[in-house]
Amino acid sequence: MEMVQAVVSAAEKTHSPVILQTTPSTVKYADCNYFYANVRTAAERAHVPVVMHLDHGNSFELAMQAMRAGYTSIMIDGSHYTFDENVELTKRVVHPNNIPVEAELGKVGGKEDDLDGGEGDPYTNPQEAARFVELTQVDSLAVAIGTAHGVYKGIPKLDFDRLSEIRKVVEIPLVLHGTSGVPDDAVKECIRRGMCKVNYATDLRIAFTNGVNRVLNAAPGTIDPKKYNSEGRIEVEKYVLQKMEILGCIGKG
């Protein structure tokens, strides 16, 4: 709830549209309906577009569960399968849906929640990307250009030229995963070269935890979750306000 409040508050202050997401392990913690109810409540009160997305949907069944709950878009992630298996899984989700579907080709490294980026050559092949989009008719595509989920051990080196090559042959919106920890100038360059949707998760969690820890370190006896969670909410909003400026979405809601 506090994450939703923080992000939507930042969106309202900057007049920015915003996408809120849950991952499969998040949904295990509290199912799609719990999270959808939070976001729907915030969206109904907001004066900017607020939508709800399933991130890294790892099965057809979960994709359908999110769709039935009311999510406004869905990602089906078959990137850990072979190309043909990824195509078939993605097609299964695209065809029964009347809402946008995101897929992934290539492997974004690291680990987000229980989702492992896998091994092998991680980068998205531009020609395979074009073929994948043609075969699946997917609405947006997450591509692997060197980002990773989780906390980076160093400064990530992104393959901007590969992104440009993908953009030349793929017309649908491209998605950047694992953006937490990526330098702002690199994110801006990705957007300049055609990235349309940018995902942040880890840094929001870090910001929230920093706010909570500040309260508990100053007053270890605090037992009211509202007191420390509200500080977490403040830190997330600060972070999101700064990133919305970097992303160029201010005033577009």
GROMACS .gro file of N, CA, C and O in nm, residues 104-164:
model
  244
  104GLU      N    1   0.958  -1.117  -2.338
  104GLU     CA    2   1.101  -1.091  -2.324
  104GLU      C    3   1.179  -1.185  -2.415
  104GLU      O    4   1.148  -1.304  -2.425
  105LEU      N    5   1.279  -1.130  -2.481
  105LEU     CA    6   1.369  -1.210  -2.564
  105LEU      C    7   1.512  -1.174  -2.525
  105LEU      O    8   1.547  -1.055  -2.522
  106GLY      N    9   1.594  -1.275  -2.499
  106GLY     CA   10   1.722  -1.252  -2.435
  106GLY      C   11   1.701  -1.269  -2.285
  106GLY      O   12   1.589  -1.291  -2.240
  107LYS      N   13   1.807  -1.258  -2.209
  107LYS     CA   14   1.796  -1.281  -2.065
  107LYS      C   15   1.853  -1.163  -1.988
  107LYS      O   16   1.972  -1.136  -1.993
  108VAL      N   17   1.766  -1.092  -1.916
  108VAL     CA   18   1.812  -0.988  -1.825
  108VAL      C   19   1.875  -1.059  -1.706
  108VAL      O   20   1.813  -1.146  -1.645
  109GLY      N   21   1.998  -1.025  -1.672
  109GLY     CA   22   2.072  -1.099  -1.572
  109GLY      C   23   2.024  -1.075  -1.430
  109GLY      O   24   1.927  -1.004  -1.405
  110GLY      N   25   2.097  -1.136  -1.334
  110GLY     CA   26   2.067  -1.116  -1.193
  110GLY      C   27   1.943  -1.191  -1.150
  110GLY      O   28   1.894  -1.282  -1.217
  111LYS      N   29   1.889  -1.149  -1.036
  111LYS     CA   30   1.774  -1.217  -0.979
  111LYS      C   31   1.682  -1.115  -0.915
  111LYS      O   32   1.725  -1.033  -0.835
  112GLU      N   33   1.555  -1.119  -0.954
  112GLU     CA   34   1.454  -1.032  -0.893
  112GLU      C   35   1.353  -1.121  -0.824
  112GLU      O   36   1.291  -1.206  -0.887
  113ASP      N   37   1.336  -1.104  -0.692
  113ASP     CA   38   1.253  -1.194  -0.613
  113ASP      C   39   1.306  -1.337  -0.633
  113ASP      O   40   1.421  -1.364  -0.610
  114ASP      N   41   1.222  -1.429  -0.681
  114ASP     CA   42   1.265  -1.567  -0.706
  114ASP      C   43   1.296  -1.591  -0.853
  114ASP      O   44   1.308  -1.705  -0.898
  115LEU      N   45   1.308  -1.484  -0.930
  115LEU     CA   46   1.322  -1.497  -1.075
  115LEU      C   47   1.469  -1.487  -1.113
  115LEU      O   48   1.531  -1.383  -1.099
  116ASP      N   49   1.526  -1.596  -1.162
  116ASP     CA   50   1.666  -1.603  -1.198
  116ASP      C   51   1.682  -1.570  -1.346
  116ASP      O   52   1.612  -1.625  -1.431
  117GLY      N   53   1.776  -1.481  -1.375
  117GLY     CA   54   1.798  -1.442  -1.514
  117GLY      C   55   1.857  -1.551  -1.600
  117GLY      O   56   1.855  -1.542  -1.723
  118GLY      N   57   1.913  -1.654  -1.539
  118GLY     CA   58   1.963  -1.767  -1.617
  118GLY      C   59   2.105  -1.747  -1.664
  118GLY      O   60   2.172  -1.649  -1.634
  119GLU      N   61   2.154  -1.845  -1.743
  119GLU     CA   62   2.291  -1.845  -1.791
  119GLU      C   63   2.291  -1.845  -1.943
  119GLU      O   64   2.188  -1.847  -2.008
  120GLY      N   65   2.414  -1.848  -2.002
  120GLY     CA   66   2.424  -1.849  -2.146
  120GLY      C   67   2.433  -1.707  -2.200
  120GLY      O   68   2.437  -1.609  -2.126
  121ASP      N   69   2.437  -1.694  -2.336
  121ASP     CA   70   2.444  -1.563  -2.400
  121ASP      C   71   2.316  -1.486  -2.369
  121ASP      O   72   2.208  -1.523  -2.414
  122PRO      N   73   2.328  -1.376  -2.296
  122PRO     CA   74   2.206  -1.310  -2.250
  122PRO      C   75   2.147  -1.210  -2.349
  122PRO      O   76   2.032  -1.172  -2.337
  123TYR      N   77   2.226  -1.165  -2.445
  123TYR     CA   78   2.185  -1.049  -2.524
  123TYR      C   79   2.080  -1.083  -2.629
  123TYR      O   80   2.079  -1.192  -2.687
  124THR      N   81   1.992  -0.987  -2.654
  124THR     CA   82   1.888  -1.003  -2.755
  124THR      C   83   1.947  -0.986  -2.894
  124THR      O   84   2.016  -0.887  -2.922
  125ASN      N   85   1.918  -1.082  -2.981
  125ASN     CA   86   1.960  -1.074  -3.120
  125ASN      C   87   1.856  -0.992  -3.198
  125ASN      O   88   1.738  -1.025  -3.198
  126PRO      N   89   1.897  -0.884  -3.266
  126PRO     CA   90   1.800  -0.799  -3.334
  126PRO      C   91   1.713  -0.872  -3.436
  126PRO      O   92   1.591  -0.850  -3.442
  127GLN      N   93   1.772  -0.959  -3.516
  127GLN     CA   94   1.694  -1.029  -3.617
  127GLN      C   95   1.597  -1.129  -3.554
  127GLN      O   96   1.484  -1.145  -3.600
  128GLU      N   97   1.640  -1.193  -3.446
  128GLU     CA   98   1.549  -1.281  -3.374
  128GLU      C   99   1.434  -1.201  -3.312
  128GLU      O  100   1.321  -1.249  -3.308
  129ALA      N  101   1.466  -1.081  -3.265
  129ALA     CA  102   1.362  -0.996  -3.206
  129ALA      C  103   1.256  -0.962  -3.309
  129ALA      O  104   1.135  -0.967  -3.281
  130ALA      N  105   1.298  -0.926  -3.430
  130ALA     CA  106   1.203  -0.893  -3.536
  130ALA      C  107   1.115  -1.013  -3.569
  130ALA      O  108   0.993  -1.001  -3.587
  131ARG      N  109   1.178  -1.130  -3.578
  131ARG     CA  110   1.103  -1.252  -3.610
  131ARG      C  111   1.007  -1.287  -3.497
  131ARG      O  112   0.893  -1.328  -3.520
  132PHE      N  113   1.053  -1.272  -3.372
  132PHE     CA  114   0.970  -1.303  -3.256
  132PHE      C  115   0.844  -1.218  -3.254
  132PHE      O  116   0.733  -1.267  -3.231
  133VAL      N  117   0.860  -1.089  -3.278
  133VAL     CA  118   0.745  -0.997  -3.277
  133VAL      C  119   0.648  -1.033  -3.389
  133VAL      O  120   0.526  -1.031  -3.370
  134GLU      N  121   0.701  -1.067  -3.505
  134GLU     CA  122   0.615  -1.104  -3.618
  134GLU      C  123   0.535  -1.230  -3.588
  134GLU      O  124   0.416  -1.239  -3.617
  135LEU      N  125   0.599  -1.328  -3.525
  135LEU     CA  126   0.534  -1.457  -3.498
  135LEU      C  127   0.432  -1.447  -3.385
  135LEU      O  128   0.329  -1.514  -3.388
  136THR      N  129   0.460  -1.364  -3.285
  136THR     CA  130   0.375  -1.361  -3.166
  136THR      C  131   0.270  -1.250  -3.168
  136THR      O  132   0.168  -1.260  -3.099
  137GLN      N  133   0.299  -1.143  -3.243
  137GLN     CA  134   0.212  -1.023  -3.243
  137GLN      C  135   0.200  -0.961  -3.103
  137GLN      O  136   0.097  -0.905  -3.065
  138VAL      N  137   0.308  -0.973  -3.026
  138VAL     CA  138   0.312  -0.916  -2.892
  138VAL      C  139   0.311  -0.764  -2.900
  138VAL      O  140   0.347  -0.705  -3.004
  139ASP      N  141   0.270  -0.697  -2.792
  139ASP     CA  142   0.253  -0.551  -2.795
  139ASP      C  143   0.377  -0.473  -2.752
  139ASP      O  144   0.395  -0.358  -2.792
  140SER      N  145   0.461  -0.531  -2.668
  140SER     CA  146   0.586  -0.467  -2.628
  140SER      C  147   0.688  -0.576  -2.600
  140SER      O  148   0.652  -0.691  -2.572
  141LEU      N  149   0.817  -0.539  -2.606
  141LEU     CA  150   0.923  -0.641  -2.594
  141LEU      C  151   1.033  -0.593  -2.501
  141LEU      O  152   1.094  -0.487  -2.523
  142ALA      N  153   1.058  -0.672  -2.395
  142ALA     CA  154   1.172  -0.648  -2.307
  142ALA      C  155   1.296  -0.708  -2.373
  142ALA      O  156   1.295  -0.824  -2.414
  143VAL      N  157   1.402  -0.628  -2.386
  143VAL     CA  158   1.524  -0.673  -2.452
  143VAL      C  159   1.642  -0.669  -2.356
  143VAL      O  160   1.643  -0.590  -2.260
  144ALA      N  161   1.737  -0.756  -2.379
  144ALA     CA  162   1.855  -0.768  -2.293
  144ALA      C  163   1.973  -0.699  -2.360
  144ALA      O  164   2.020  -0.743  -2.465
  145ILE      N  165   2.020  -0.590  -2.297
  145ILE     CA  166   2.134  -0.516  -2.353
  145ILE      C  167   2.243  -0.495  -2.249
  145ILE      O  168   2.333  -0.412  -2.267
  146GLY      N  169   2.236  -0.571  -2.137
  146GLY     CA  170   2.341  -0.563  -2.036
  146GLY      C  171   2.295  -0.524  -1.897
  146GLY      O  172   2.378  -0.512  -1.806
  147THR      N  173   2.164  -0.502  -1.879
  147THR     CA  174   2.115  -0.472  -1.745
  147THR      C  175   2.092  -0.601  -1.668
  147THR      O  176   2.092  -0.711  -1.724
  148ALA      N  177   2.071  -0.589  -1.536
  148ALA     CA  178   2.046  -0.705  -1.451
  148ALA      C  179   1.954  -0.665  -1.337
  148ALA      O  180   1.953  -0.549  -1.294
  149HIS      N  181   1.879  -0.762  -1.287
  149HIS     CA  182   1.796  -0.737  -1.170
  149HIS      C  183   1.883  -0.738  -1.044
  149HIS      O  184   1.989  -0.799  -1.041
  150GLY      N  185   1.834  -0.671  -0.940
  150GLY     CA  186   1.905  -0.672  -0.813
  150GLY      C  187   2.006  -0.560  -0.803
  150GLY      O  188   2.000  -0.459  -0.874
  151VAL      N  189   2.105  -0.576  -0.713
  151VAL     CA  190   2.205  -0.473  -0.686
  151VAL      C  191   2.330  -0.502  -0.768
  151VAL      O  192   2.386  -0.611  -0.763
  152TYR      N  193   2.374  -0.404  -0.847
  152TYR     CA  194   2.495  -0.420  -0.928
  152TYR      C  195   2.620  -0.418  -0.840
  152TYR      O  196   2.628  -0.344  -0.743
  153LYS      N  197   2.719  -0.500  -0.879
  153LYS     CA  198   2.847  -0.501  -0.808
  153LYS      C  199   2.939  -0.393  -0.862
  153LYS      O  200   3.036  -0.355  -0.798
  154GLY      N  201   2.914  -0.347  -0.982
  154GLY     CA  202   2.991  -0.240  -1.044
  154GLY      C  203   2.898  -0.156  -1.129
  154GLY      O  204   2.775  -0.164  -1.115
  155ILE      N  205   2.955  -0.075  -1.218
  155ILE     CA  206   2.872   0.007  -1.307
  155ILE      C  207   2.837  -0.078  -1.430
  155ILE      O  208   2.926  -0.128  -1.498
  156PRO      N  209   2.708  -0.096  -1.459
  156PRO     CA  210   2.670  -0.179  -1.574
  156PRO      C  211   2.712  -0.115  -1.706
  156PRO      O  212   2.708   0.006  -1.722
  157LYS      N  213   2.756  -0.201  -1.799
  157LYS     CA  214   2.795  -0.155  -1.932
  157LYS      C  215   2.687  -0.199  -2.030
  157LYS      O  216   2.671  -0.317  -2.056
  158LEU      N  217   2.615  -0.103  -2.082
  158LEU     CA  218   2.503  -0.132  -2.169
  158LEU      C  219   2.545  -0.127  -2.316
  158LEU      O  220   2.628  -0.044  -2.355
  159ASP      N  221   2.488  -0.215  -2.395
  159ASP     CA  222   2.517  -0.222  -2.538
  159ASP      C  223   2.419  -0.133  -2.613
  159ASP      O  224   2.316  -0.179  -2.664
  160PHE      N  225   2.451  -0.004  -2.620
  160PHE     CA  226   2.360   0.092  -2.684
  160PHE      C  227   2.344   0.064  -2.833
  160PHE      O  228   2.235   0.081  -2.889
  161ASP      N  229   2.453   0.022  -2.897
  161ASP     CA  230   2.446  -0.005  -3.041
  161ASP      C  231   2.350  -0.120  -3.070
  161ASP      O  232   2.276  -0.118  -3.169
  162ARG      N  233   2.350  -0.220  -2.983
  162ARG     CA  234   2.257  -0.332  -3.001
  162ARG      C  235   2.113  -0.282  -2.988
  162ARG      O  236   2.025  -0.323  -3.066
  163LEU      N  237   2.089  -0.194  -2.892
  163LEU     CA  238   1.956  -0.137  -2.876
  163LEU      C  239   1.913  -0.064  -3.003
  163LEU      O  240   1.799  -0.079  -3.050
  164SER      N  241   2.003   0.013  -3.061
  164SER     CA  242   1.971   0.085  -3.185
  164SER      C  243   1.940  -0.011  -3.298
  164SER      O  244   1.849   0.014  -3.379
   0.00000   0.00000   0.00000
